[in-house]
Amino acid sequence: DARVTQTPRHKVTEMGQEVTMRCQPILGHNTVFWYRQTMMQGLELLAYFRNRAPLDDSGMPKDRFSAEMPDATLATLKIQPSEPRDSAVYFCASGDQETQYFGPGTRLLVL
Amino acid sequence: AQKVTQAQTEISVVEKEDVTLDCVYETRDTTYYLFWYKQPPSGELVFLIRRNSFDEQNEISGRYSWNFQKSTSSFNFTITASQVVDSAVYFCALSEAFTLMDSSYKLIFGSGTRLLVRP
């Protein structure tokens, strides 16, 4: 049963520190998405890759967030420097062209 | 603009009751997909169903059933004989094409309905 994996599952850090979240998409899926979930905003799309190329990152604060896909088995989301308002659950999803399958999420707390 | 409305913020039922979660959507696209995802207390988002806009047939999967009505722009989800394990937040979502040239979609999520099934 293929699944999207994400690491770490939980991260507590201090304001100003760099945070890196990793995602392994389902083998064979050519699209990868990063979402953020907060109580106030719900689920928001941050960035989207297709065939490893970033196609849409309009939902991402550009000054501190960056998303990359160095190879087909790894997608990363970096926050530098982190701020308390970045505290949220970050989900990675991979998909065929019709359905997105979500990973378990990384719960981030920035103190 | 694309929009998904889940007017029920929270529903509480007693085990074995039937429960329907409402979803109303807005779109100008003629081709779109509708989805339901489940988020149990453990936090992951679990895909439940995808429905193509051209397929208005209702679907049943075990205790779950979905009613898609284009005339009212609704895609409602019914759980029959609810169980405690059904307690979760349920999200309805609508696909939106990124661009006219791109066949991939992003999801527009509703705000979710929290279902609590009490023993």
Short mmCIF file of N, CA, C and O in Angstrom, two decimals, chain A:
data_model
loop_
_atom_site.label_atom_id
_atom_site.label_comp_id
_atom_site.label_asym_id
_atom_site.label_seq_id
_atom_site.Cartn_x
_atom_site.Cartn_y
_atom_site.Cartn_z
N ASP A 1 0.86 -1.19 0.00
CA ASP A 1 0.00 0.00 0.00
C ASP A 1 0.89 1.23 0.00
O ASP A 1 1.43 1.63 1.02
N ALA A 2 1.05 1.87 -1.17
CA ALA A 2 1.95 3.00 -1.31
C ALA A 2 1.42 4.20 -0.55
O ALA A 2 0.21 4.49 -0.60
N ARG A 3 2.33 4.91 0.12
CA ARG A 3 1.91 6.08 0.89
C ARG A 3 2.93 7.19 0.74
O ARG A 3 4.11 6.95 0.46
N VAL A 4 2.48 8.40 0.96
CA VAL A 4 3.38 9.55 1.04
C VAL A 4 3.97 9.57 2.45
O VAL A 4 3.24 9.40 3.44
N THR A 5 5.28 9.73 2.55
CA THR A 5 5.90 9.81 3.87
C THR A 5 6.46 11.21 4.08
O THR A 5 6.90 11.87 3.13
N GLN A 6 6.45 11.65 5.33
CA GLN A 6 6.95 12.96 5.68
C GLN A 6 7.79 12.85 6.94
O GLN A 6 7.44 12.12 7.87
N THR A 7 8.88 13.60 6.95
CA THR A 7 9.71 13.68 8.15
C THR A 7 10.15 15.12 8.38
O THR A 7 10.29 15.89 7.40
N PRO A 8 10.31 15.56 9.63
CA PRO A 8 9.90 14.83 10.83
C PRO A 8 8.39 14.90 11.01
O PRO A 8 7.71 15.68 10.35
N ARG A 9 7.84 14.12 11.90
CA ARG A 9 6.42 14.20 12.17
C ARG A 9 6.10 15.37 13.11
O ARG A 9 5.03 15.97 13.00
N HIS A 10 7.04 15.67 13.98
CA HIS A 10 6.89 16.79 14.90
C HIS A 10 8.20 17.55 14.96
O HIS A 10 9.27 16.95 14.89
N LYS A 11 8.07 18.89 15.08
CA LYS A 11 9.27 19.71 15.19
C LYS A 11 8.95 20.90 16.07
O LYS A 11 7.99 21.62 15.82
N VAL A 12 9.80 21.07 17.12
CA VAL A 12 9.70 22.25 17.96
C VAL A 12 11.01 23.00 17.79
O VAL A 12 12.09 22.41 17.92
N THR A 13 10.92 24.27 17.50
CA THR A 13 12.13 25.05 17.28
C THR A 13 11.93 26.46 17.82
O THR A 13 10.82 26.85 18.18
N GLU A 14 13.01 27.18 17.86
CA GLU A 14 12.93 28.56 18.34
C GLU A 14 12.91 29.53 17.17
O GLU A 14 13.48 29.25 16.11
N MET A 15 12.26 30.62 17.40
CA MET A 15 12.17 31.66 16.38
C MET A 15 13.56 31.99 15.83
O MET A 15 14.53 32.09 16.59
N GLY A 16 13.64 32.10 14.50
CA GLY A 16 14.90 32.44 13.87
C GLY A 16 15.68 31.24 13.35
O GLY A 16 16.58 31.39 12.52
N GLN A 17 15.30 30.05 13.80
CA GLN A 17 15.99 28.85 13.36
C GLN A 17 15.47 28.40 11.99
O GLN A 17 14.34 28.70 11.59
N GLU A 18 16.33 27.67 11.29
CA GLU A 18 15.92 27.09 10.01
C GLU A 18 15.19 25.78 10.25
O GLU A 18 15.57 24.99 11.12
N VAL A 19 14.14 25.57 9.48
CA VAL A 19 13.36 24.34 9.57
C VAL A 19 13.33 23.71 8.18
O VAL A 19 13.04 24.40 7.18
N THR A 20 13.61 22.44 8.10
CA THR A 20 13.51 21.70 6.84
C THR A 20 12.57 20.54 7.01
O THR A 20 12.73 19.72 7.91
N MET A 21 11.58 20.47 6.14
CA MET A 21 10.62 19.37 6.15
C MET A 21 10.79 18.57 4.86
O MET A 21 11.00 19.17 3.79
N ARG A 22 10.70 17.27 4.98
CA ARG A 22 10.95 16.40 3.83
C ARG A 22 9.73 15.55 3.51
O ARG A 22 8.95 15.19 4.40
N CYS A 23 9.63 15.22 2.24
CA CYS A 23 8.48 14.45 1.77
C CYS A 23 8.96 13.46 0.71
O CYS A 23 9.71 13.82 -0.21
N GLN A 24 8.51 12.23 0.84
CA GLN A 24 8.76 11.24 -0.20
C GLN A 24 7.42 10.93 -0.86
O GLN A 24 6.54 10.35 -0.23
N PRO A 25 7.24 11.34 -2.11
CA PRO A 25 5.95 11.09 -2.77
C PRO A 25 5.80 9.62 -3.15
O PRO A 25 6.74 8.85 -3.10
N ILE A 26 4.60 9.28 -3.52
CA ILE A 26 4.32 7.92 -3.98
C ILE A 26 5.03 7.71 -5.32
O ILE A 26 4.96 8.57 -6.21
N LEU A 27 5.73 6.60 -5.42
CA LEU A 27 6.49 6.30 -6.63
C LEU A 27 5.57 6.32 -7.85
O LEU A 27 4.51 5.70 -7.86
N GLY A 28 6.01 7.08 -8.85
CA GLY A 28 5.22 7.15 -10.08
C GLY A 28 4.33 8.37 -10.18
O GLY A 28 3.86 8.71 -11.27
N HIS A 29 4.09 9.03 -9.06
CA HIS A 29 3.31 10.26 -9.10
C HIS A 29 4.18 11.40 -9.59
O HIS A 29 5.29 11.58 -9.12
N ASN A 30 3.64 12.21 -10.50
CA ASN A 30 4.47 13.27 -11.06
C ASN A 30 4.11 14.66 -10.52
O ASN A 30 4.68 15.66 -10.95
N THR A 31 3.16 14.72 -9.60
CA THR A 31 2.83 16.02 -9.02
C THR A 31 2.99 15.96 -7.50
O THR A 31 2.64 14.96 -6.87
N VAL A 32 3.55 17.01 -6.95
CA VAL A 32 3.74 17.11 -5.50
C VAL A 32 3.25 18.47 -5.04
O VAL A 32 3.52 19.49 -5.68
N PHE A 33 2.53 18.46 -3.93
CA PHE A 33 1.94 19.68 -3.39
C PHE A 33 2.37 19.84 -1.93
O PHE A 33 2.49 18.87 -1.20
N TRP A 34 2.55 21.08 -1.52
CA TRP A 34 2.75 21.41 -0.12
C TRP A 34 1.57 22.26 0.36
O TRP A 34 1.22 23.26 -0.28
N TYR A 35 0.96 21.84 1.47
CA TYR A 35 -0.15 22.56 2.07
C TYR A 35 0.22 22.90 3.52
O TYR A 35 1.01 22.23 4.16
N ARG A 36 -0.45 23.93 4.03
CA ARG A 36 -0.33 24.28 5.43
C ARG A 36 -1.74 24.31 6.03
O ARG A 36 -2.67 24.83 5.39
N GLN A 37 -1.86 23.75 7.21
CA GLN A 37 -3.16 23.74 7.88
C GLN A 37 -3.06 24.45 9.22
O GLN A 37 -2.25 24.09 10.08
N THR A 38 -3.89 25.46 9.40
CA THR A 38 -4.01 26.15 10.68
C THR A 38 -5.48 26.26 11.04
O THR A 38 -6.36 26.11 10.18
N MET A 39 -5.73 26.50 12.31
CA MET A 39 -7.12 26.64 12.75
C MET A 39 -7.77 27.83 12.06
O MET A 39 -8.94 27.77 11.67
N MET A 40 -7.03 28.91 11.93
CA MET A 40 -7.62 30.14 11.39
C MET A 40 -7.83 30.08 9.88
O MET A 40 -8.85 30.54 9.37
N GLN A 41 -6.88 29.54 9.15
CA GLN A 41 -6.92 29.59 7.68
C GLN A 41 -7.34 28.29 7.04
O GLN A 41 -7.58 28.25 5.83
N GLY A 42 -7.42 27.23 7.81
CA GLY A 42 -7.75 25.95 7.20
C GLY A 42 -6.58 25.42 6.38
O GLY A 42 -5.43 25.67 6.70
N LEU A 43 -6.90 24.74 5.30
CA LEU A 43 -5.88 24.15 4.42
C LEU A 43 -5.56 25.13 3.29
O LEU A 43 -6.42 25.51 2.52
N GLU A 44 -4.28 25.50 3.22
CA GLU A 44 -3.84 26.43 2.19
C GLU A 44 -2.76 25.78 1.34
O GLU A 44 -1.84 25.16 1.88
N LEU A 45 -2.84 25.97 0.04
CA LEU A 45 -1.81 25.47 -0.85
C LEU A 45 -0.63 26.43 -0.84
O LEU A 45 -0.79 27.64 -1.03
N LEU A 46 0.56 25.88 -0.60
CA LEU A 46 1.78 26.70 -0.58
C LEU A 46 2.52 26.63 -1.91
O LEU A 46 2.96 27.65 -2.44
N ALA A 47 2.70 25.41 -2.42
CA ALA A 47 3.51 25.24 -3.63
C ALA A 47 3.12 23.95 -4.33
O ALA A 47 2.53 23.05 -3.72
N TYR A 48 3.51 23.87 -5.58
CA TYR A 48 3.12 22.72 -6.41
C TYR A 48 4.23 22.44 -7.42
O TYR A 48 4.78 23.36 -8.03
N PHE A 49 4.58 21.16 -7.54
CA PHE A 49 5.59 20.72 -8.49
C PHE A 49 4.96 19.75 -9.46
O PHE A 49 4.12 18.92 -9.09
N ARG A 50 5.42 19.82 -10.68
CA ARG A 50 5.05 18.81 -11.64
C ARG A 50 6.30 18.36 -12.36
O ARG A 50 7.05 19.20 -12.87
N ASN A 51 6.50 17.05 -12.37
CA ASN A 51 7.75 16.50 -12.93
C ASN A 51 8.97 17.22 -12.36
O ASN A 51 9.90 17.57 -13.09
N ARG A 52 8.93 17.50 -11.07
CA ARG A 52 10.00 18.10 -10.28
C ARG A 52 10.16 19.60 -10.51
O ARG A 52 10.93 20.25 -9.82
N ALA A 53 9.43 20.16 -11.47
CA ALA A 53 9.56 21.60 -11.73
C ALA A 53 8.53 22.36 -10.92
O ALA A 53 7.35 22.00 -10.90
N PRO A 54 8.97 23.43 -10.24
CA PRO A 54 8.01 24.24 -9.49
C PRO A 54 7.10 25.01 -10.46
O PRO A 54 7.59 25.73 -11.33
N LEU A 55 5.80 24.83 -10.32
CA LEU A 55 4.86 25.47 -11.24
C LEU A 55 4.05 26.58 -10.58
O LEU A 55 3.59 27.49 -11.26
N ASP A 56 3.85 26.48 -9.30
CA ASP A 56 3.05 27.49 -8.62
C ASP A 56 3.48 27.55 -7.17
O ASP A 56 3.34 26.56 -6.45
N ASP A 57 4.04 28.66 -6.76
CA ASP A 57 4.37 28.83 -5.34
C ASP A 57 3.78 30.15 -4.84
O ASP A 57 4.32 30.78 -3.93
N SER A 58 2.69 30.55 -5.45
CA SER A 58 2.09 31.84 -5.11
C SER A 58 1.53 31.88 -3.70
O SER A 58 1.32 32.95 -3.14
N GLY A 59 1.31 30.73 -3.11
CA GLY A 59 0.77 30.69 -1.75
C GLY A 59 1.82 30.76 -0.67
O GLY A 59 1.50 30.74 0.52
N MET A 60 3.07 30.86 -1.08
CA MET A 60 4.18 30.76 -0.15
C MET A 60 4.80 32.14 0.10
O MET A 60 5.05 32.87 -0.85
N PRO A 61 5.05 32.47 1.39
CA PRO A 61 5.81 33.70 1.66
C PRO A 61 7.22 33.57 1.10
O PRO A 61 8.01 32.77 1.58
N LYS A 62 7.54 34.34 0.08
CA LYS A 62 8.78 34.13 -0.67
C LYS A 62 10.02 34.50 0.14
O LYS A 62 11.10 33.95 -0.12
N ASP A 63 9.88 35.40 1.06
CA ASP A 63 11.08 35.88 1.73
C ASP A 63 11.67 34.85 2.67
O ASP A 63 12.87 34.87 2.95
N ARG A 64 10.86 33.92 3.15
CA ARG A 64 11.39 32.99 4.14
C ARG A 64 11.16 31.53 3.78
O ARG A 64 11.78 30.65 4.36
N PHE A 65 10.28 31.25 2.86
CA PHE A 65 9.95 29.88 2.49
C PHE A 65 10.60 29.53 1.15
O PHE A 65 10.64 30.35 0.24
N SER A 66 11.06 28.29 1.05
CA SER A 66 11.51 27.80 -0.24
C SER A 66 11.15 26.33 -0.36
O SER A 66 11.19 25.58 0.62
N ALA A 67 10.79 25.93 -1.56
CA ALA A 67 10.43 24.54 -1.82
C ALA A 67 11.25 24.04 -2.99
O ALA A 67 11.43 24.76 -3.98
N GLU A 68 11.75 22.82 -2.85
CA GLU A 68 12.56 22.24 -3.91
C GLU A 68 12.22 20.77 -4.07
O GLU A 68 11.64 20.14 -3.17
N MET A 69 12.63 20.25 -5.23
CA MET A 69 12.46 18.82 -5.44
C MET A 69 13.74 18.31 -6.10
O MET A 69 13.81 18.23 -7.34
N PRO A 70 14.75 18.00 -5.31
CA PRO A 70 16.05 17.64 -5.88
C PRO A 70 16.02 16.36 -6.71
O PRO A 70 16.82 16.21 -7.63
N ASP A 71 15.12 15.44 -6.38
CA ASP A 71 14.92 14.29 -7.25
C ASP A 71 13.49 13.79 -7.11
O ASP A 71 12.72 14.34 -6.31
N ALA A 72 13.16 12.79 -7.87
CA ALA A 72 11.76 12.35 -7.93
C ALA A 72 11.27 11.72 -6.64
O ALA A 72 10.07 11.52 -6.46
N THR A 73 12.20 11.39 -5.74
CA THR A 73 11.79 10.74 -4.50
C THR A 73 11.84 11.66 -3.30
O THR A 73 11.60 11.23 -2.17
N LEU A 74 12.18 12.93 -3.51
CA LEU A 74 12.32 13.83 -2.36
C LEU A 74 11.85 15.24 -2.71
O LEU A 74 12.29 15.83 -3.70
N ALA A 75 10.98 15.75 -1.86
CA ALA A 75 10.59 17.16 -1.93
C ALA A 75 10.88 17.78 -0.58
O ALA A 75 10.70 17.13 0.46
N THR A 76 11.37 19.01 -0.58
CA THR A 76 11.68 19.68 0.68
C THR A 76 11.00 21.03 0.76
O THR A 76 10.77 21.70 -0.25
N LEU A 77 10.66 21.40 1.98
CA LEU A 77 10.11 22.72 2.26
C LEU A 77 10.94 23.31 3.40
O LEU A 77 11.07 22.69 4.45
N LYS A 78 11.53 24.47 3.13
CA LYS A 78 12.40 25.11 4.12
C LYS A 78 11.82 26.43 4.56
O LYS A 78 11.26 27.19 3.75
N ILE A 79 11.98 26.70 5.83
CA ILE A 79 11.62 28.00 6.38
C ILE A 79 12.88 28.57 7.05
O ILE A 79 13.47 27.93 7.92
N GLN A 80 13.29 29.74 6.61
CA GLN A 80 14.47 30.37 7.17
C GLN A 80 14.37 31.89 7.04
O GLN A 80 14.35 32.40 5.91
N PRO A 81 14.29 32.62 8.14
CA PRO A 81 14.17 32.16 9.51
C PRO A 81 12.72 31.88 9.89
O PRO A 81 11.80 32.49 9.36
N SER A 82 12.54 30.96 10.80
CA SER A 82 11.17 30.62 11.21
C SER A 82 10.64 31.66 12.19
O SER A 82 11.40 32.34 12.89
N GLU A 83 9.31 31.79 12.20
CA GLU A 83 8.63 32.73 13.08
C GLU A 83 7.47 31.99 13.76
O GLU A 83 6.96 31.00 13.22
N PRO A 84 7.05 32.49 14.91
CA PRO A 84 5.94 31.82 15.61
C PRO A 84 4.69 31.66 14.75
O PRO A 84 3.97 30.66 14.87
N ARG A 85 4.42 32.59 13.85
CA ARG A 85 3.23 32.50 13.01
C ARG A 85 3.33 31.37 11.98
O ARG A 85 2.34 31.07 11.30
N ASP A 86 4.51 30.75 11.86
CA ASP A 86 4.66 29.60 10.96
C ASP A 86 4.18 28.31 11.62
O ASP A 86 4.14 27.26 10.97
N SER A 87 3.85 28.36 12.88
CA SER A 87 3.38 27.16 13.58
C SER A 87 2.11 26.65 12.92
O SER A 87 1.13 27.40 12.76
N ALA A 88 2.14 25.40 12.51
CA ALA A 88 1.04 24.82 11.74
C ALA A 88 1.36 23.36 11.49
O ALA A 88 2.43 22.87 11.87
N VAL A 89 0.45 22.69 10.81
CA VAL A 89 0.74 21.35 10.29
C VAL A 89 0.98 21.50 8.79
O VAL A 89 0.17 22.10 8.08
N TYR A 90 2.10 20.99 8.33
CA TYR A 90 2.47 21.08 6.93
C TYR A 90 2.28 19.70 6.28
O TYR A 90 2.86 18.72 6.72
N PHE A 91 1.46 19.69 5.25
CA PHE A 91 1.18 18.44 4.55
C PHE A 91 1.83 18.45 3.18
O PHE A 91 1.81 19.45 2.47
N CYS A 92 2.35 17.31 2.82
CA CYS A 92 2.78 17.06 1.47
C CYS A 92 1.75 16.12 0.85
O CYS A 92 1.20 15.24 1.54
N ALA A 93 1.46 16.31 -0.42
CA ALA A 93 0.56 15.41 -1.13
C ALA A 93 1.18 15.10 -2.48
O ALA A 93 1.84 15.96 -3.08
N SER A 94 0.99 13.90 -2.93
CA SER A 94 1.41 13.58 -4.30
C SER A 94 0.21 13.03 -5.04
O SER A 94 -0.75 12.56 -4.43
N GLY A 95 0.27 13.12 -6.35
CA GLY A 95 -0.90 12.68 -7.08
C GLY A 95 -0.64 12.30 -8.51
O GLY A 95 0.38 12.67 -9.10
N ASP A 96 -1.59 11.56 -9.01
CA ASP A 96 -1.73 11.45 -10.44
C ASP A 96 -2.48 12.71 -10.85
O ASP A 96 -2.61 13.63 -10.05
N GLN A 97 -2.99 12.79 -12.03
CA GLN A 97 -3.57 14.06 -12.46
C GLN A 97 -4.99 14.26 -11.96
O GLN A 97 -5.62 15.26 -12.26
N GLU A 98 -5.50 13.32 -11.19
CA GLU A 98 -6.89 13.45 -10.75
C GLU A 98 -7.03 13.50 -9.24
O GLU A 98 -7.92 14.17 -8.73
N THR A 99 -6.20 12.81 -8.52
CA THR A 99 -6.38 12.67 -7.08
C THR A 99 -5.09 12.94 -6.35
O THR A 99 -4.02 12.50 -6.78
N GLN A 100 -5.18 13.66 -5.23
CA GLN A 100 -4.03 13.91 -4.38
C GLN A 100 -4.10 13.02 -3.15
O GLN A 100 -5.16 12.92 -2.51
N TYR A 101 -2.97 12.44 -2.79
CA TYR A 101 -2.86 11.59 -1.62
C TYR A 101 -1.91 12.26 -0.64
O TYR A 101 -0.79 12.62 -1.01
N PHE A 102 -2.37 12.41 0.58
CA PHE A 102 -1.65 13.22 1.55
C PHE A 102 -0.76 12.37 2.46
O PHE A 102 -1.11 11.24 2.80
N GLY A 103 0.35 12.97 2.84
CA GLY A 103 1.19 12.38 3.86
C GLY A 103 0.62 12.66 5.24
O GLY A 103 -0.39 13.35 5.37
N PRO A 104 1.29 12.15 6.28
CA PRO A 104 0.78 12.30 7.66
C PRO A 104 0.97 13.69 8.24
O PRO A 104 0.40 14.01 9.26
N GLY A 105 1.78 14.52 7.56
CA GLY A 105 1.97 15.88 8.03
C GLY A 105 3.16 16.03 8.97
O GLY A 105 3.60 15.07 9.62
N THR A 106 3.68 17.25 9.01
CA THR A 106 4.70 17.65 9.99
C THR A 106 4.08 18.73 10.86
O THR A 106 3.68 19.78 10.35
N ARG A 107 4.00 18.44 12.14
CA ARG A 107 3.45 19.43 13.08
C ARG A 107 4.58 20.29 13.57
O ARG A 107 5.47 19.82 14.28
N LEU A 108 4.57 21.57 13.21
CA LEU A 108 5.65 22.51 13.53
C LEU A 108 5.19 23.50 14.58
O LEU A 108 4.13 24.11 14.46
N LEU A 109 6.03 23.64 15.59
CA LEU A 109 5.78 24.65 16.62
C LEU A 109 7.02 25.53 16.72
O LEU A 109 8.12 25.03 17.00
N VAL A 110 6.84 26.80 16.48
CA VAL A 110 7.94 27.76 16.57
C VAL A 110 7.72 28.63 17.80
O VAL A 110 6.72 29.34 17.90
N LEU A 111 8.67 28.54 18.71
CA LEU A 111 8.52 29.27 19.99
C LEU A 111 9.14 30.66 19.94
O LEU A 111 10.07 30.90 19.14
#
